[in-house]
Each structure stands twice: as structure tokens, then as C-alpha cells.
CSV table of N, CA and C in Angstrom, one decimal:
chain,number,residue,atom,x,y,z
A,1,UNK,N,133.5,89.8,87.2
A,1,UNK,CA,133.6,90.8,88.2
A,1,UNK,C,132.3,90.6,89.1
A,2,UNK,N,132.5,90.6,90.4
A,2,UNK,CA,131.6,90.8,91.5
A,2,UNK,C,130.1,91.9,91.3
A,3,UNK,N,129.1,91.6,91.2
A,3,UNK,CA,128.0,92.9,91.3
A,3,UNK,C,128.0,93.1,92.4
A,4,UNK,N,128.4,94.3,92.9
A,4,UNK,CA,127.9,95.2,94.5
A,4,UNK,C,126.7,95.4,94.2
A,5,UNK,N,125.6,95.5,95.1
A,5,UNK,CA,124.2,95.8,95.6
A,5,UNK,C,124.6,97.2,95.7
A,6,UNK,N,123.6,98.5,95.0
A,6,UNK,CA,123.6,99.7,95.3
A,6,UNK,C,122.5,100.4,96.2
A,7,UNK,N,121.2,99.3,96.2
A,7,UNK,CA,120.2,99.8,97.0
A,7,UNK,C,120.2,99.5,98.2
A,8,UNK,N,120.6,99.8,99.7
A,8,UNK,CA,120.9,99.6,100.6
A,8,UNK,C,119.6,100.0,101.5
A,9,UNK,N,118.8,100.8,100.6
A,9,UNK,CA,117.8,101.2,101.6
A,9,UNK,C,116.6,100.0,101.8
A,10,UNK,N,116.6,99.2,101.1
A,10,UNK,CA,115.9,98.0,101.5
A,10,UNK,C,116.3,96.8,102.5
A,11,UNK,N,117.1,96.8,103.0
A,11,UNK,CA,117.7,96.0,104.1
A,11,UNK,C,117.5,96.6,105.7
A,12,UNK,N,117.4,96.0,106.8
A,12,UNK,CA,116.6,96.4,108.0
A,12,UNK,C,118.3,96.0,108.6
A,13,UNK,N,117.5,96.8,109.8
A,13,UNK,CA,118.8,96.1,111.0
A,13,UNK,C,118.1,95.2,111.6
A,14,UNK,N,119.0,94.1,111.5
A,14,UNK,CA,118.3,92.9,112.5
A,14,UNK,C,118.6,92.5,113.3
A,15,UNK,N,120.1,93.3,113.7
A,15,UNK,CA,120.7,92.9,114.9
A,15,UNK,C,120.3,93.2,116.1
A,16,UNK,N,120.3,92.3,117.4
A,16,UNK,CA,119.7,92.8,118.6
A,16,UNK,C,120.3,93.8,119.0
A,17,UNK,N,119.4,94.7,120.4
A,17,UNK,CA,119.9,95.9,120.4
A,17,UNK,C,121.3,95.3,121.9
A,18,UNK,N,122.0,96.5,122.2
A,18,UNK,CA,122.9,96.5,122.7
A,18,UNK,C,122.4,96.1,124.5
A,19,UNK,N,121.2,97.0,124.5
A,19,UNK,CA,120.4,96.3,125.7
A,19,UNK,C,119.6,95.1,126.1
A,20,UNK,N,119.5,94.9,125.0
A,20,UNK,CA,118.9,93.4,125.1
A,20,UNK,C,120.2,92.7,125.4
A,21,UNK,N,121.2,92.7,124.8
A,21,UNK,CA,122.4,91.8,125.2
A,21,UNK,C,122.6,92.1,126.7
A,22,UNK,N,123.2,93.1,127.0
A,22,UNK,CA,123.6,93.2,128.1
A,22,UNK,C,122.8,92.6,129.6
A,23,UNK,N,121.3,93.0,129.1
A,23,UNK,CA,120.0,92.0,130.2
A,23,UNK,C,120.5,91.0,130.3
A,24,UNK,N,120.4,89.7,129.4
A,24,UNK,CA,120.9,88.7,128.9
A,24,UNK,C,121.8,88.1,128.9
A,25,UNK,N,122.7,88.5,128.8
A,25,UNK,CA,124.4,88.0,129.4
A,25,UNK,C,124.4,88.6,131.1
A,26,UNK,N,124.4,89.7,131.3
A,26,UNK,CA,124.7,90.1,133.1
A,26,UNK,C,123.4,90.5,133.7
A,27,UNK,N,122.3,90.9,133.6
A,27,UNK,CA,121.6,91.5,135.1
A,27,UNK,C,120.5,90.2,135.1
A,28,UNK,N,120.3,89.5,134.3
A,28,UNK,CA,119.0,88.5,134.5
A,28,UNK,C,120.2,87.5,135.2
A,29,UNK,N,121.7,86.8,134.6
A,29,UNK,CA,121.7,85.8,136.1
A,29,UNK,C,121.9,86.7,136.9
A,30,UNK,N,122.4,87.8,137.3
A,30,UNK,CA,122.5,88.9,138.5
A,30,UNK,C,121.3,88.7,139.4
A,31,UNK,N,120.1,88.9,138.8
A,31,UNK,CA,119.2,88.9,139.5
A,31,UNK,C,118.6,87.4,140.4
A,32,UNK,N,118.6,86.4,139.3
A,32,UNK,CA,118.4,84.9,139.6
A,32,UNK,C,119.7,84.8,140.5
A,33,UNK,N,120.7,85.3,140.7
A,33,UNK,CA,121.5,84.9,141.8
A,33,UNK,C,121.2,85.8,143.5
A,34,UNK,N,120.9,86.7,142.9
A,34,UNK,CA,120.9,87.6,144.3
A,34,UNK,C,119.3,87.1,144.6
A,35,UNK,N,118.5,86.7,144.3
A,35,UNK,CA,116.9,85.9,144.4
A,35,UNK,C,117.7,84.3,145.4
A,36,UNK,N,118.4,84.0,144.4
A,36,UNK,CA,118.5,82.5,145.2
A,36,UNK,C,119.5,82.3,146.8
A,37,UNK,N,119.9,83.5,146.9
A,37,UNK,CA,120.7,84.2,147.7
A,37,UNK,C,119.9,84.5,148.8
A,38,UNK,N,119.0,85.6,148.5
A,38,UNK,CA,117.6,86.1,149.4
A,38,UNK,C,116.9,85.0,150.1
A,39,UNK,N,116.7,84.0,149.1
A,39,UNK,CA,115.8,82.5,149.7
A,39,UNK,C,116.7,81.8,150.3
A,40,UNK,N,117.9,81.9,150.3
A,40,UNK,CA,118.6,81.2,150.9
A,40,UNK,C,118.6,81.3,152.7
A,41,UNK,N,118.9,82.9,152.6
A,41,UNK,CA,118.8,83.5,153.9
A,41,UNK,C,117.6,83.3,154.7
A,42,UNK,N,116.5,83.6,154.1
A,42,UNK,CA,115.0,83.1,154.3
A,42,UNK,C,115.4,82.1,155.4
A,43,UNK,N,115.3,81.1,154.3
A,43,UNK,CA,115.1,79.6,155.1
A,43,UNK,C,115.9,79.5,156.2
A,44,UNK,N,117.1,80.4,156.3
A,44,UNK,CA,118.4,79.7,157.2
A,44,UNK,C,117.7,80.5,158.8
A,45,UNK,N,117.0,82.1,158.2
A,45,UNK,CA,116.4,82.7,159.2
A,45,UNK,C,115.4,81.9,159.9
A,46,UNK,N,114.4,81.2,159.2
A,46,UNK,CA,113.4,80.7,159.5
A,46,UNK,C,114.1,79.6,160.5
A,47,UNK,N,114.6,78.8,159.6
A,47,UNK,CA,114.8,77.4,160.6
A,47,UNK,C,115.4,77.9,161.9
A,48,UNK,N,116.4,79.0,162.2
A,48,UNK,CA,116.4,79.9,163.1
A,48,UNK,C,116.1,80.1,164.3
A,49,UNK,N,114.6,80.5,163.4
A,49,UNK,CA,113.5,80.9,164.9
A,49,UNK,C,112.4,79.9,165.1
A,50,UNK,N,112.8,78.7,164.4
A,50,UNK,CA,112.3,77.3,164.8
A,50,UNK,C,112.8,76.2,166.2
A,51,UNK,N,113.8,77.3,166.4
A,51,UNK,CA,115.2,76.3,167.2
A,51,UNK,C,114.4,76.7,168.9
């Protein structure tokens, strides 16, 4: 027969939290895209008022 573990209070949660994922999967590239976006316009402005 299987022994089940009864003391449970010695074990942590080690799972990451729900906001760390969410950073991490959606608003960090969100951010690196609307960044590469911003510099995009930049430059397109600039060269612009180079003309």
C-alpha cells in the first residue's frame, strides 16, 4: 500500500505568482513593441524634417 505524507505543513508554494506570469507572457512584449513602434516614428519624423 502507498504511504500518503500527513504533514503538509512543511511544504512551501513555489509556484510563481499569477502576476509574474501575466508581466511575462503579455505587458513586457506589449511594452518592447509599442517602444519599438515609438522609435520607429522617431526616426521616420526626424528624417522628415531633414527633407
Amino acid at each position: 500500500m502507498q504511504k500518503y505524507i500527513d504533514n503538509l505543513d512543511d511544504f512551501e508554494d513555489d509556484s510563481r505568482s499569477r502576476l509574474l506570469e501575466v508581466t511575462e507572457r503579455w505587458l513586457m512584449p506589449a511594452v518592447i513593441f509599442v517602444a519599438g513602434v515609438i522609435i520607429i516614428l522617431a526616426v521616420c519624423a526626424r528624417l522628415e524634417a531633414l527633407r
